[in-house]
Tab-separated table of C-alpha atoms and ligand atoms in Angstrom:
chain	number	residue	atom	x	y	z
A	1	MET	CA	24.919	-70.417	-83.236
A	2	ASP	CA	26.612	-70.852	-86.563
A	3	ILE	CA	30.118	-72.130	-85.999
A	4	GLU	CA	31.041	-71.536	-89.633
A	5	VAL	CA	30.534	-67.784	-89.233
A	6	VAL	CA	32.874	-67.718	-86.222
A	7	ARG	CA	35.414	-69.841	-88.046
A	8	SER	CA	35.476	-67.700	-91.214
A	9	ARG	CA	35.894	-64.507	-89.179
A	10	PHE	CA	38.651	-66.043	-87.081
A	11	ILE	CA	40.517	-67.079	-90.239
A	12	LYS	CA	40.002	-63.647	-91.852
A	13	HIS	CA	40.929	-61.683	-88.778
A	14	PHE	CA	44.037	-63.536	-87.718
A	15	ASP	CA	46.797	-65.443	-89.557
A	16	GLY	CA	44.640	-67.716	-91.746
A	17	THR	CA	44.889	-70.738	-89.504
A	18	THR	CA	42.163	-72.303	-87.315
A	19	GLY	CA	42.041	-72.918	-83.589
A	20	SER	CA	39.702	-74.794	-81.259
A	21	VAL	CA	36.026	-73.921	-80.920
A	22	TYR	CA	34.035	-73.868	-77.719
A	23	ALA	CA	30.426	-73.011	-76.796
A	24	SER	CA	28.357	-72.240	-73.746
A	25	PRO	CA	24.661	-71.463	-73.398
A	26	GLY	CA	22.511	-68.838	-71.805
A	27	ARG	CA	19.886	-70.004	-69.323
A	28	ILE	CA	16.280	-69.818	-68.239
A	29	ASN	CA	15.084	-70.241	-64.650
A	30	LEU	CA	11.737	-71.823	-63.901
A	31	ILE	CA	11.612	-70.540	-60.376
A	32	GLY	CA	13.968	-69.380	-57.556
A	33	GLU	CA	14.988	-65.819	-58.291
A	34	HIS	CA	17.448	-63.915	-56.075
A	35	THR	CA	17.702	-67.003	-53.936
A	36	ASP	CA	21.153	-68.083	-55.008
A	37	TYR	CA	23.195	-65.496	-53.104
A	38	ASN	CA	20.942	-66.249	-50.150
A	39	GLY	CA	22.008	-69.893	-50.001
A	40	GLY	CA	18.657	-71.073	-51.328
A	41	PHE	CA	17.445	-73.166	-54.252
A	42	VAL	CA	17.312	-72.227	-57.925
A	43	PHE	CA	15.829	-74.212	-60.821
A	44	PRO	CA	17.472	-73.235	-64.047
A	45	GLY	CA	18.147	-74.923	-67.388
A	46	ALA	CA	20.509	-74.096	-70.265
A	47	VAL	CA	19.023	-72.890	-73.564
A	48	ASP	CA	19.819	-73.397	-77.226
A	49	LYS	CA	21.233	-69.862	-77.497
A	50	GLY	CA	24.755	-69.089	-76.459
A	51	ILE	CA	28.261	-68.028	-77.297
A	52	VAL	CA	30.624	-69.675	-79.727
A	53	ALA	CA	34.303	-68.811	-79.633
A	54	GLU	CA	37.346	-69.886	-81.640
A	55	ILE	CA	40.625	-69.675	-79.759
A	56	LYS	CA	44.278	-70.361	-80.588
A	57	PRO	CA	47.339	-69.719	-78.431
A	58	ASN	CA	49.444	-67.077	-80.232
A	59	GLY	CA	52.827	-67.547	-78.522
A	60	LYS	CA	52.723	-63.954	-77.126
A	61	ASP	CA	51.815	-62.593	-73.755
A	62	LYS	CA	48.761	-60.785	-74.950
A	63	VAL	CA	45.193	-61.616	-75.872
A	64	CYS	CA	43.898	-60.428	-79.270
A	65	ALA	CA	40.128	-60.617	-79.149
A	66	TYR	CA	37.534	-59.829	-81.797
A	67	SER	CA	33.805	-59.506	-81.093
A	68	ILE	CA	32.052	-60.488	-84.322
A	69	ASP	CA	28.697	-59.086	-83.311
A	70	LEU	CA	30.095	-55.669	-82.199
A	71	LYS	CA	32.762	-55.620	-84.901
A	72	ASP	CA	35.182	-54.478	-82.198
A	73	TYR	CA	38.798	-55.579	-81.741
A	74	VAL	CA	40.716	-55.299	-78.463
A	75	GLU	CA	44.181	-56.361	-77.307
A	76	PHE	CA	45.176	-56.710	-73.646
A	77	GLY	CA	47.966	-58.207	-71.513
A	78	LEU	CA	47.457	-60.755	-68.824
A	79	ASN	CA	48.534	-58.851	-65.756
A	80	GLU	CA	46.182	-57.281	-63.290
A	81	GLU	CA	46.898	-53.720	-64.519
A	82	ASP	CA	46.123	-54.665	-68.146
A	83	ALA	CA	42.257	-54.555	-67.772
A	84	PRO	CA	40.721	-53.374	-71.028
A	85	ASN	CA	38.067	-50.663	-71.124
A	86	ALA	CA	35.577	-52.326	-73.438
A	87	SER	CA	33.081	-54.017	-71.191
A	88	TRP	CA	32.759	-57.146	-73.384
A	89	ALA	CA	36.585	-57.629	-73.222
A	90	ARG	CA	36.618	-57.238	-69.444
A	91	TYR	CA	34.687	-60.460	-69.179
A	92	ILE	CA	37.402	-62.325	-71.107
A	93	PHE	CA	40.126	-60.525	-69.209
A	94	GLY	CA	38.435	-61.374	-65.855
A	95	VAL	CA	38.208	-64.998	-66.731
A	96	CYS	CA	41.907	-65.068	-67.699
A	97	ARG	CA	42.830	-63.466	-64.433
A	98	GLU	CA	40.592	-65.774	-62.318
A	99	MET	CA	42.090	-68.839	-64.065
A	100	ILE	CA	45.623	-67.573	-63.388
A	101	LYS	CA	44.663	-67.089	-59.731
A	102	ARG	CA	43.656	-70.780	-59.680
A	103	GLY	CA	47.070	-71.821	-60.941
A	104	VAL	CA	46.401	-72.153	-64.710
A	105	ASP	CA	49.308	-70.917	-66.771
A	106	VAL	CA	47.271	-68.874	-69.242
A	107	LYS	CA	49.304	-67.542	-72.150
A	108	GLY	CA	48.343	-65.179	-74.975
A	109	PHE	CA	45.773	-66.208	-77.540
A	110	ASN	CA	43.799	-65.040	-80.557
A	111	THR	CA	40.096	-65.311	-80.329
A	112	ALA	CA	36.930	-64.369	-82.219
A	113	PHE	CA	33.412	-64.984	-80.774
A	114	ALA	CA	29.745	-64.414	-81.516
A	115	GLY	CA	26.550	-65.031	-79.697
A	116	ASP	CA	22.789	-65.286	-80.129
A	117	VAL	CA	21.618	-64.800	-76.514
A	118	PRO	CA	19.479	-61.680	-76.726
A	119	LEU	CA	21.267	-58.976	-74.720
A	120	GLY	CA	19.418	-57.577	-71.717
A	121	ALA	CA	16.749	-60.250	-71.919
A	122	GLY	CA	17.744	-61.744	-68.572
A	123	MET	CA	19.015	-64.947	-70.217
A	124	SER	CA	22.605	-64.394	-69.026
A	125	SER	CA	24.662	-63.696	-72.095
A	126	SER	CA	27.489	-62.665	-69.741
A	127	ALA	CA	27.549	-66.068	-68.045
A	128	ALA	CA	27.597	-67.719	-71.452
A	129	LEU	CA	30.649	-65.657	-72.392
A	130	GLU	CA	32.477	-66.331	-69.121
A	131	SER	CA	31.761	-70.050	-69.174
A	132	THR	CA	32.953	-70.362	-72.779
A	133	TYR	CA	36.299	-68.888	-71.935
A	134	ALA	CA	36.675	-70.604	-68.565
A	135	TYR	CA	35.994	-73.993	-70.226
A	136	ALA	CA	38.347	-73.151	-73.122
A	137	LEU	CA	41.276	-71.934	-71.082
A	138	ASN	CA	40.992	-74.972	-68.794
A	139	ASP	CA	41.241	-77.151	-71.911
A	140	LEU	CA	44.009	-75.237	-73.651
A	141	PHE	CA	46.217	-74.226	-70.803
A	142	GLY	CA	45.065	-76.142	-67.728
A	143	ASP	CA	44.957	-79.861	-68.698
A	144	ASN	CA	41.325	-79.710	-67.645
A	145	LYS	CA	42.377	-79.912	-64.019
A	146	ILE	CA	39.782	-77.360	-62.823
A	147	ASP	CA	36.498	-78.991	-62.037
A	148	LYS	CA	33.202	-77.821	-63.418
A	149	PHE	CA	32.011	-76.148	-60.201
A	150	GLU	CA	35.227	-74.154	-60.056
A	151	LEU	CA	34.760	-73.094	-63.701
A	152	ALA	CA	31.343	-71.689	-62.719
A	153	LYS	CA	33.007	-69.898	-59.833
A	154	VAL	CA	35.532	-68.419	-62.211
A	155	GLY	CA	32.649	-66.782	-64.104
A	156	GLN	CA	31.044	-65.570	-60.838
A	157	ALA	CA	34.283	-64.149	-59.558
A	158	THR	CA	34.747	-62.387	-62.889
A	159	GLU	CA	31.443	-60.589	-62.298
A	160	HIS	CA	32.388	-59.715	-58.709
A	161	ASN	CA	35.962	-58.588	-59.329
A	162	TYR	CA	35.983	-57.149	-62.853
A	163	CYS	CA	32.401	-56.205	-63.719
A	164	GLY	CA	30.971	-54.832	-60.434
A	165	VAL	CA	28.046	-57.272	-60.065
A	166	LYS	CA	27.805	-59.213	-56.798
A	167	CYS	CA	25.842	-62.033	-58.464
A	168	GLY	CA	25.117	-65.514	-57.169
A	169	ILE	CA	26.225	-68.782	-58.881
A	170	MET	CA	23.043	-69.688	-60.725
A	171	ASP	CA	23.803	-68.364	-64.228
A	172	GLN	CA	27.374	-69.748	-64.494
A	173	PHE	CA	26.279	-73.074	-62.919
A	174	ALA	CA	23.468	-73.428	-65.498
A	175	SER	CA	25.699	-72.552	-68.364
A	176	VAL	CA	28.405	-75.051	-67.403
A	177	PHE	CA	26.199	-77.921	-66.159
A	178	GLY	CA	23.286	-77.671	-68.619
A	179	LYS	CA	21.770	-80.882	-69.958
A	180	GLU	CA	19.454	-81.292	-72.896
A	181	GLY	CA	15.852	-81.744	-71.808
A	182	SER	CA	16.508	-81.281	-68.080
A	183	LEU	CA	16.158	-78.514	-65.553
A	184	MET	CA	18.526	-78.548	-62.606
A	185	ARG	CA	17.726	-77.895	-58.995
A	186	LEU	CA	20.714	-76.509	-57.240
A	187	ASP	CA	21.011	-76.063	-53.509
A	188	CYS	CA	23.192	-72.952	-53.380
A	189	ARG	CA	24.278	-73.702	-49.768
A	190	SER	CA	25.472	-77.246	-50.148
A	191	MET	CA	26.017	-77.010	-53.917
A	192	GLU	CA	24.196	-80.285	-54.397
A	193	TYR	CA	22.155	-80.550	-57.546
A	194	GLN	CA	19.767	-82.853	-59.342
A	195	TYR	CA	18.632	-83.037	-62.972
A	196	PHE	CA	14.852	-82.957	-63.506
A	197	PRO	CA	13.749	-84.036	-66.986
A	198	PHE	CA	11.293	-81.405	-68.121
A	199	LYS	CA	9.224	-82.464	-71.111
A	200	PRO	CA	5.596	-81.621	-70.340
A	201	GLU	CA	3.411	-82.914	-73.188
A	202	GLU	CA	0.601	-80.456	-72.828
A	203	TYR	CA	2.578	-77.262	-72.107
A	204	ARG	CA	5.244	-75.071	-73.657
A	205	LEU	CA	7.643	-72.711	-72.008
A	206	VAL	CA	7.944	-69.412	-73.837
A	207	LEU	CA	9.827	-66.205	-73.060
A	208	VAL	CA	8.283	-62.842	-73.862
A	209	ASP	CA	10.982	-60.187	-74.030
A	210	SER	CA	9.893	-56.643	-73.264
A	211	VAL	CA	13.043	-55.415	-74.964
A	212	VAL	CA	13.339	-52.947	-72.052
A	213	LYS	CA	16.558	-52.709	-70.065
A	214	HIS	CA	16.799	-50.244	-67.268
A	215	GLU	CA	20.045	-48.500	-66.428
A	216	LEU	CA	21.682	-49.043	-63.100
A	217	ALA	CA	20.468	-52.585	-62.905
A	218	SER	CA	23.743	-53.752	-61.418
A	219	SER	CA	23.785	-51.240	-58.597
A	220	ALA	CA	20.109	-52.040	-57.830
A	221	TYR	CA	21.055	-55.691	-57.800
A	222	ASN	CA	23.913	-55.161	-55.382
A	223	LYS	CA	21.591	-53.134	-53.175
A	224	ARG	CA	19.129	-56.016	-52.946
A	225	ARG	CA	21.894	-58.323	-51.884
A	226	GLN	CA	22.931	-55.812	-49.244
A	227	SER	CA	19.405	-55.728	-47.814
A	228	CYS	CA	19.479	-59.532	-47.451
A	229	GLU	CA	22.787	-59.348	-45.653
A	230	ASN	CA	21.525	-56.604	-43.283
A	231	VAL	CA	18.678	-58.833	-42.237
A	232	VAL	CA	20.997	-61.851	-41.695
A	233	GLU	CA	23.243	-59.713	-39.485
A	234	ALA	CA	20.167	-58.691	-37.333
A	235	ILE	CA	18.927	-62.310	-36.997
A	236	LYS	CA	22.467	-63.505	-36.195
A	237	LYS	CA	22.439	-61.685	-32.930
A	238	THR	CA	20.004	-64.218	-31.503
A	239	HIS	CA	20.714	-67.060	-33.892
A	240	PRO	CA	24.525	-67.127	-34.407
A	241	GLU	CA	24.310	-70.273	-36.464
A	242	VAL	CA	22.516	-68.418	-39.297
A	243	GLU	CA	24.630	-67.841	-42.335
A	244	PHE	CA	22.102	-67.025	-45.068
A	245	LEU	CA	18.387	-66.095	-45.375
A	246	ARG	CA	18.049	-69.755	-46.328
A	247	ASP	CA	18.575	-70.574	-42.651
A	248	CYS	CA	15.773	-68.246	-41.570
A	249	ASN	CA	12.001	-68.492	-41.399
A	250	MET	CA	9.259	-65.871	-41.080
A	251	GLU	CA	9.208	-66.180	-37.304
A	252	MET	CA	12.837	-65.258	-37.104
A	253	LEU	CA	12.325	-62.443	-39.523
A	254	ASN	CA	9.382	-61.083	-37.541
A	255	ALA	CA	11.421	-61.128	-34.395
A	256	VAL	CA	13.777	-58.493	-35.852
A	257	LYS	CA	11.088	-56.505	-37.641
A	258	ALA	CA	11.652	-53.427	-35.417
A	259	GLU	CA	15.419	-53.512	-35.951
A	260	VAL	CA	15.553	-53.657	-39.732
A	261	SER	CA	14.277	-51.131	-42.253
A	262	GLU	CA	10.877	-51.629	-43.782
A	263	GLU	CA	12.572	-52.049	-47.152
A	264	ASP	CA	14.986	-54.759	-45.890
A	265	TYR	CA	12.062	-56.550	-44.183
A	266	LYS	CA	10.168	-56.772	-47.522
A	267	ARG	CA	13.199	-58.047	-49.401
A	268	ALA	CA	13.833	-60.797	-46.817
A	269	GLU	CA	10.192	-61.738	-46.773
A	270	TYR	CA	10.239	-62.286	-50.526
A	271	VAL	CA	13.469	-64.400	-50.390
A	272	ILE	CA	12.201	-66.658	-47.538
A	273	GLU	CA	8.958	-67.298	-49.416
A	274	GLU	CA	10.756	-67.782	-52.750
A	275	ILE	CA	13.086	-70.451	-51.385
A	276	GLN	CA	10.011	-72.432	-50.192
A	277	ARG	CA	8.342	-71.988	-53.607
A	278	VAL	CA	11.176	-73.813	-55.423
A	279	ILE	CA	10.701	-76.806	-53.130
A	280	ASP	CA	6.927	-76.696	-53.719
A	281	VAL	CA	7.435	-76.514	-57.511
A	282	CYS	CA	9.758	-79.579	-57.482
A	283	ASP	CA	7.174	-81.518	-55.492
A	284	ALA	CA	4.418	-80.432	-57.868
A	285	LEU	CA	6.529	-81.423	-60.913
A	286	GLU	CA	6.972	-84.894	-59.456
A	287	ARG	CA	3.151	-85.225	-59.481
A	288	SER	CA	2.927	-83.550	-62.903
A	289	ASP	CA	0.815	-80.954	-61.244
A	290	TYR	CA	1.472	-78.018	-63.613
A	291	GLU	CA	-1.380	-75.956	-62.249
A	292	THR	CA	0.484	-75.604	-58.961
A	293	VAL	CA	3.757	-74.905	-60.802
A	294	GLY	CA	1.988	-72.079	-62.664
A	295	GLN	CA	0.390	-70.685	-59.541
A	296	LYS	CA	3.775	-70.462	-57.835
A	297	MET	CA	5.191	-68.608	-60.832
A	298	TYR	CA	2.513	-65.965	-60.473
A	299	GLU	CA	3.213	-65.740	-56.746
A	300	THR	CA	6.898	-65.174	-57.602
A	301	HIS	CA	5.998	-62.386	-59.957
A	302	TYR	CA	3.927	-60.732	-57.291
A	303	GLY	CA	6.887	-60.991	-54.802
A	304	MET	CA	9.398	-59.687	-57.308
A	305	SER	CA	7.137	-56.843	-58.183
A	306	LYS	CA	5.759	-55.721	-54.803
A	307	LEU	CA	8.301	-56.930	-52.212
A	308	TYR	CA	11.663	-57.255	-53.968
A	309	GLU	CA	10.762	-54.480	-56.412
A	310	VAL	CA	12.815	-55.694	-59.354
A	311	SER	CA	9.997	-55.728	-61.901
A	312	CYS	CA	8.928	-52.764	-64.028
A	313	GLU	CA	5.758	-51.433	-65.617
A	314	GLU	CA	6.278	-53.301	-68.878
A	315	LEU	CA	6.926	-56.634	-67.174
A	316	ASP	CA	3.906	-56.215	-64.905
A	317	PHE	CA	1.888	-55.535	-68.028
A	318	LEU	CA	3.154	-58.754	-69.742
A	319	ASN	CA	2.302	-60.670	-66.599
A	320	ASP	CA	-1.251	-59.218	-66.522
A	321	VAL	CA	-1.810	-60.068	-70.158
A	322	ALA	CA	-0.670	-63.644	-69.565
A	323	PHE	CA	-3.075	-63.915	-66.641
A	324	ASP	CA	-5.952	-62.496	-68.745
A	325	CYS	CA	-5.278	-65.019	-71.492
A	326	GLY	CA	-5.455	-67.901	-69.003
A	327	VAL	CA	-1.730	-68.764	-69.176
A	328	THR	CA	-0.939	-71.357	-66.499
A	329	GLY	CA	2.114	-69.571	-65.044
A	330	SER	CA	3.992	-66.363	-65.766
A	331	ARG	CA	6.634	-64.203	-64.077
A	332	VAL	CA	9.570	-61.906	-64.610
A	333	MET	CA	12.731	-63.979	-65.108
A	334	GLY	CA	16.309	-63.429	-64.011
A	335	GLY	CA	17.629	-60.397	-62.123
A	336	GLY	CA	14.761	-58.116	-63.248
A	337	PHE	CA	14.739	-54.402	-64.076
A	338	GLY	CA	13.641	-55.258	-67.678
A	339	GLY	CA	14.151	-58.316	-69.790
A	340	CYS	CA	11.526	-61.005	-70.179
A	341	THR	CA	8.786	-63.010	-68.582
A	342	ILE	CA	8.836	-66.839	-68.573
A	343	ASN	CA	5.446	-68.375	-69.343
A	344	LEU	CA	4.057	-71.880	-68.893
A	345	VAL	CA	1.464	-72.097	-71.586
A	346	LYS	CA	-0.998	-74.895	-72.553
A	347	ASN	CA	-0.435	-75.965	-76.140
A	348	GLU	CA	-3.940	-74.991	-77.250
A	349	LEU	CA	-3.572	-71.480	-75.827
A	350	TYR	CA	-0.145	-70.778	-77.295
A	351	GLU	CA	-1.168	-69.044	-80.593
A	352	THR	CA	-3.819	-66.893	-78.969
A	353	PHE	CA	-1.499	-65.853	-76.196
A	354	ILE	CA	1.326	-64.890	-78.487
A	355	SER	CA	-0.871	-62.859	-80.800
A	356	THR	CA	-2.677	-61.171	-77.937
A	357	VAL	CA	0.450	-60.267	-76.009
A	358	LYS	CA	2.144	-58.870	-79.121
A	359	GLU	CA	-0.934	-56.845	-80.036
A	360	ARG	CA	-1.620	-55.420	-76.594
A	361	PHE	CA	1.990	-54.691	-75.762
A	362	THR	CA	2.592	-52.896	-79.076
A	363	ALA	CA	-0.571	-50.847	-78.662
A	364	LYS	CA	0.593	-49.657	-75.240
A	365	TYR	CA	4.422	-49.293	-75.651
A	366	GLY	CA	4.813	-48.669	-79.367
A	367	HIS	CA	7.182	-51.673	-79.969
A	368	SER	CA	6.588	-55.361	-80.223
A	369	PRO	CA	7.942	-57.806	-77.605
A	370	LYS	CA	10.061	-60.606	-78.820
A	371	VAL	CA	9.102	-64.207	-78.309
A	372	TYR	CA	11.499	-67.099	-77.753
A	373	ASP	CA	10.469	-70.699	-77.435
A	374	VAL	CA	12.514	-72.448	-74.750
A	375	VAL	CA	14.586	-75.395	-75.891
A	376	ILE	CA	16.468	-76.879	-72.938
A	377	SER	CA	19.958	-77.755	-74.075
A	378	ASP	CA	23.482	-78.861	-73.132
A	379	GLY	CA	26.086	-76.832	-71.195
A	380	SER	CA	29.672	-75.808	-71.935
A	381	ARG	CA	31.471	-77.934	-74.502
A	382	LYS	CA	34.212	-78.100	-77.098
A	383	LEU	CA	32.785	-78.164	-80.635
A	384	CYS	CA	35.977	-78.913	-82.548
B	401	GLA	C1	21.178	-62.606	-62.043
B	401	GLA	C2	22.431	-63.157	-61.214
B	401	GLA	C3	22.036	-64.494	-60.632
B	401	GLA	C4	20.737	-64.437	-59.863
B	401	GLA	C5	19.633	-63.836	-60.696
B	401	GLA	C6	18.368	-63.652	-59.935
B	401	GLA	O1	20.940	-63.392	-63.180
B	401	GLA	O2	23.492	-63.284	-62.052
B	401	GLA	O3	23.139	-64.905	-59.795
B	401	GLA	O4	20.864	-63.838	-58.620
B	401	GLA	O5	20.042	-62.571	-61.229
B	401	GLA	O6	17.823	-64.851	-59.590
C-alpha cells in the first residue's frame, strides 16, 4: 500500500496538515476453516496487502472519514445512535464504539484510508480495516493500554454488534498479530498461539481468486454457526462439560445423531474433522512433509464443499483444475461462498498451473480468475 497516496489525499481533503499513519494487513489461512467459533485451531498468516489510514484528532466530537478507494466522505458522531449508513463507515464507527466501551476516551478525528486487499476474496479486508482503527485509537486516545488480544476482540465485536456477522476471532487475530515469514497456530479455546516459520524452499503458496461473491454470505455464515451450537446443545445433555464442538469427538456426535437434523450433523462432522486436520498439518510441517499438508488441504475442500456446504461451483472447479495439474494442496479459503482457493504448488509446476487455471476458468466462466502470490507479512503497526 502506498502511504504517499493516503497522505496526499488526507492533506487535500482536510486542513492541509498531516496526522499519524497506521496499517494492518489482510490474511490467509493455511488450514482450519470455521473452527474458530467452535473453540478449535486455526493456522493463519498476515499478508502484504492491507489497509493504510491517516488519522488526526480534530478537536470536535465527530469523525470525518474519507474512503479514498470509494471516493466517499462520511461524518458521524460517537454516540450509539450516530451509526452511519455507509457500510464501510460502520466498521470505523463500530471500532470507535467498542473502544469507548472498553474505557478509551475516543474523541473526534479526521481520517482518510485506502486498501489493496481484494474485496470479496476471502482475505478479510474488513478485519484489516477494523484492526487499523483499533490499533490507531489505542495509540491516539488510549495510551496503548488495551492489549493486542483485546484489540482483535474490538474488531470481532464490531462485526457482531455493528455489521451483523457472528464471526470468530481468526481474521482480527491474524491481522493484529501477524509476523513476517511466519504462520500462527491459534487455539481459539485457550487463546494460546505459536509462530511457525513458513518458508518452504520447493513450494509456493498462491491464491486463485474466482472473483465471485455470493449474496447473503453473512446470513449463511451465521446459520452455519447456529448449526454448530445446536449440536453442542444436544451433546451437552449427556456431557455437561462440553462448551464447543472442539470438546466433542465423532462418538459423541454419533450418540446424538437421531436428535439433531441431518444438516446440523454434517456441519458438526466437518468441524470435528477440521480441528484434527490443523493438528495433523502442524505435525506434518514439523517433518517438512508437504505432501501430507497438501492432502489435508484437499480433504478440507471436500468437507467445506460437501458437508459444510460453503463452496460454490466456481471454487469446486478451481479445486478440480488444481488437482488435475498435480498441485500438492488446494482448497477454498476463508468463510466461503465465493472468493479464492489457496494452493500449495511445487515451484516447477507453478507456471503451468497458473496458465492452465486461467485458461480453463476463462473458457468456462467467461472471466479470468486473479492470481495473488502469498507473501507472509507483519501485523498492525504505526507507519509514521
Ligand atoms: C470468516 C470469519 C472467521 C472464520 C472464517 C472461516 O473469515 O471472519 O472468523 O470463521 O470465516 O474460517
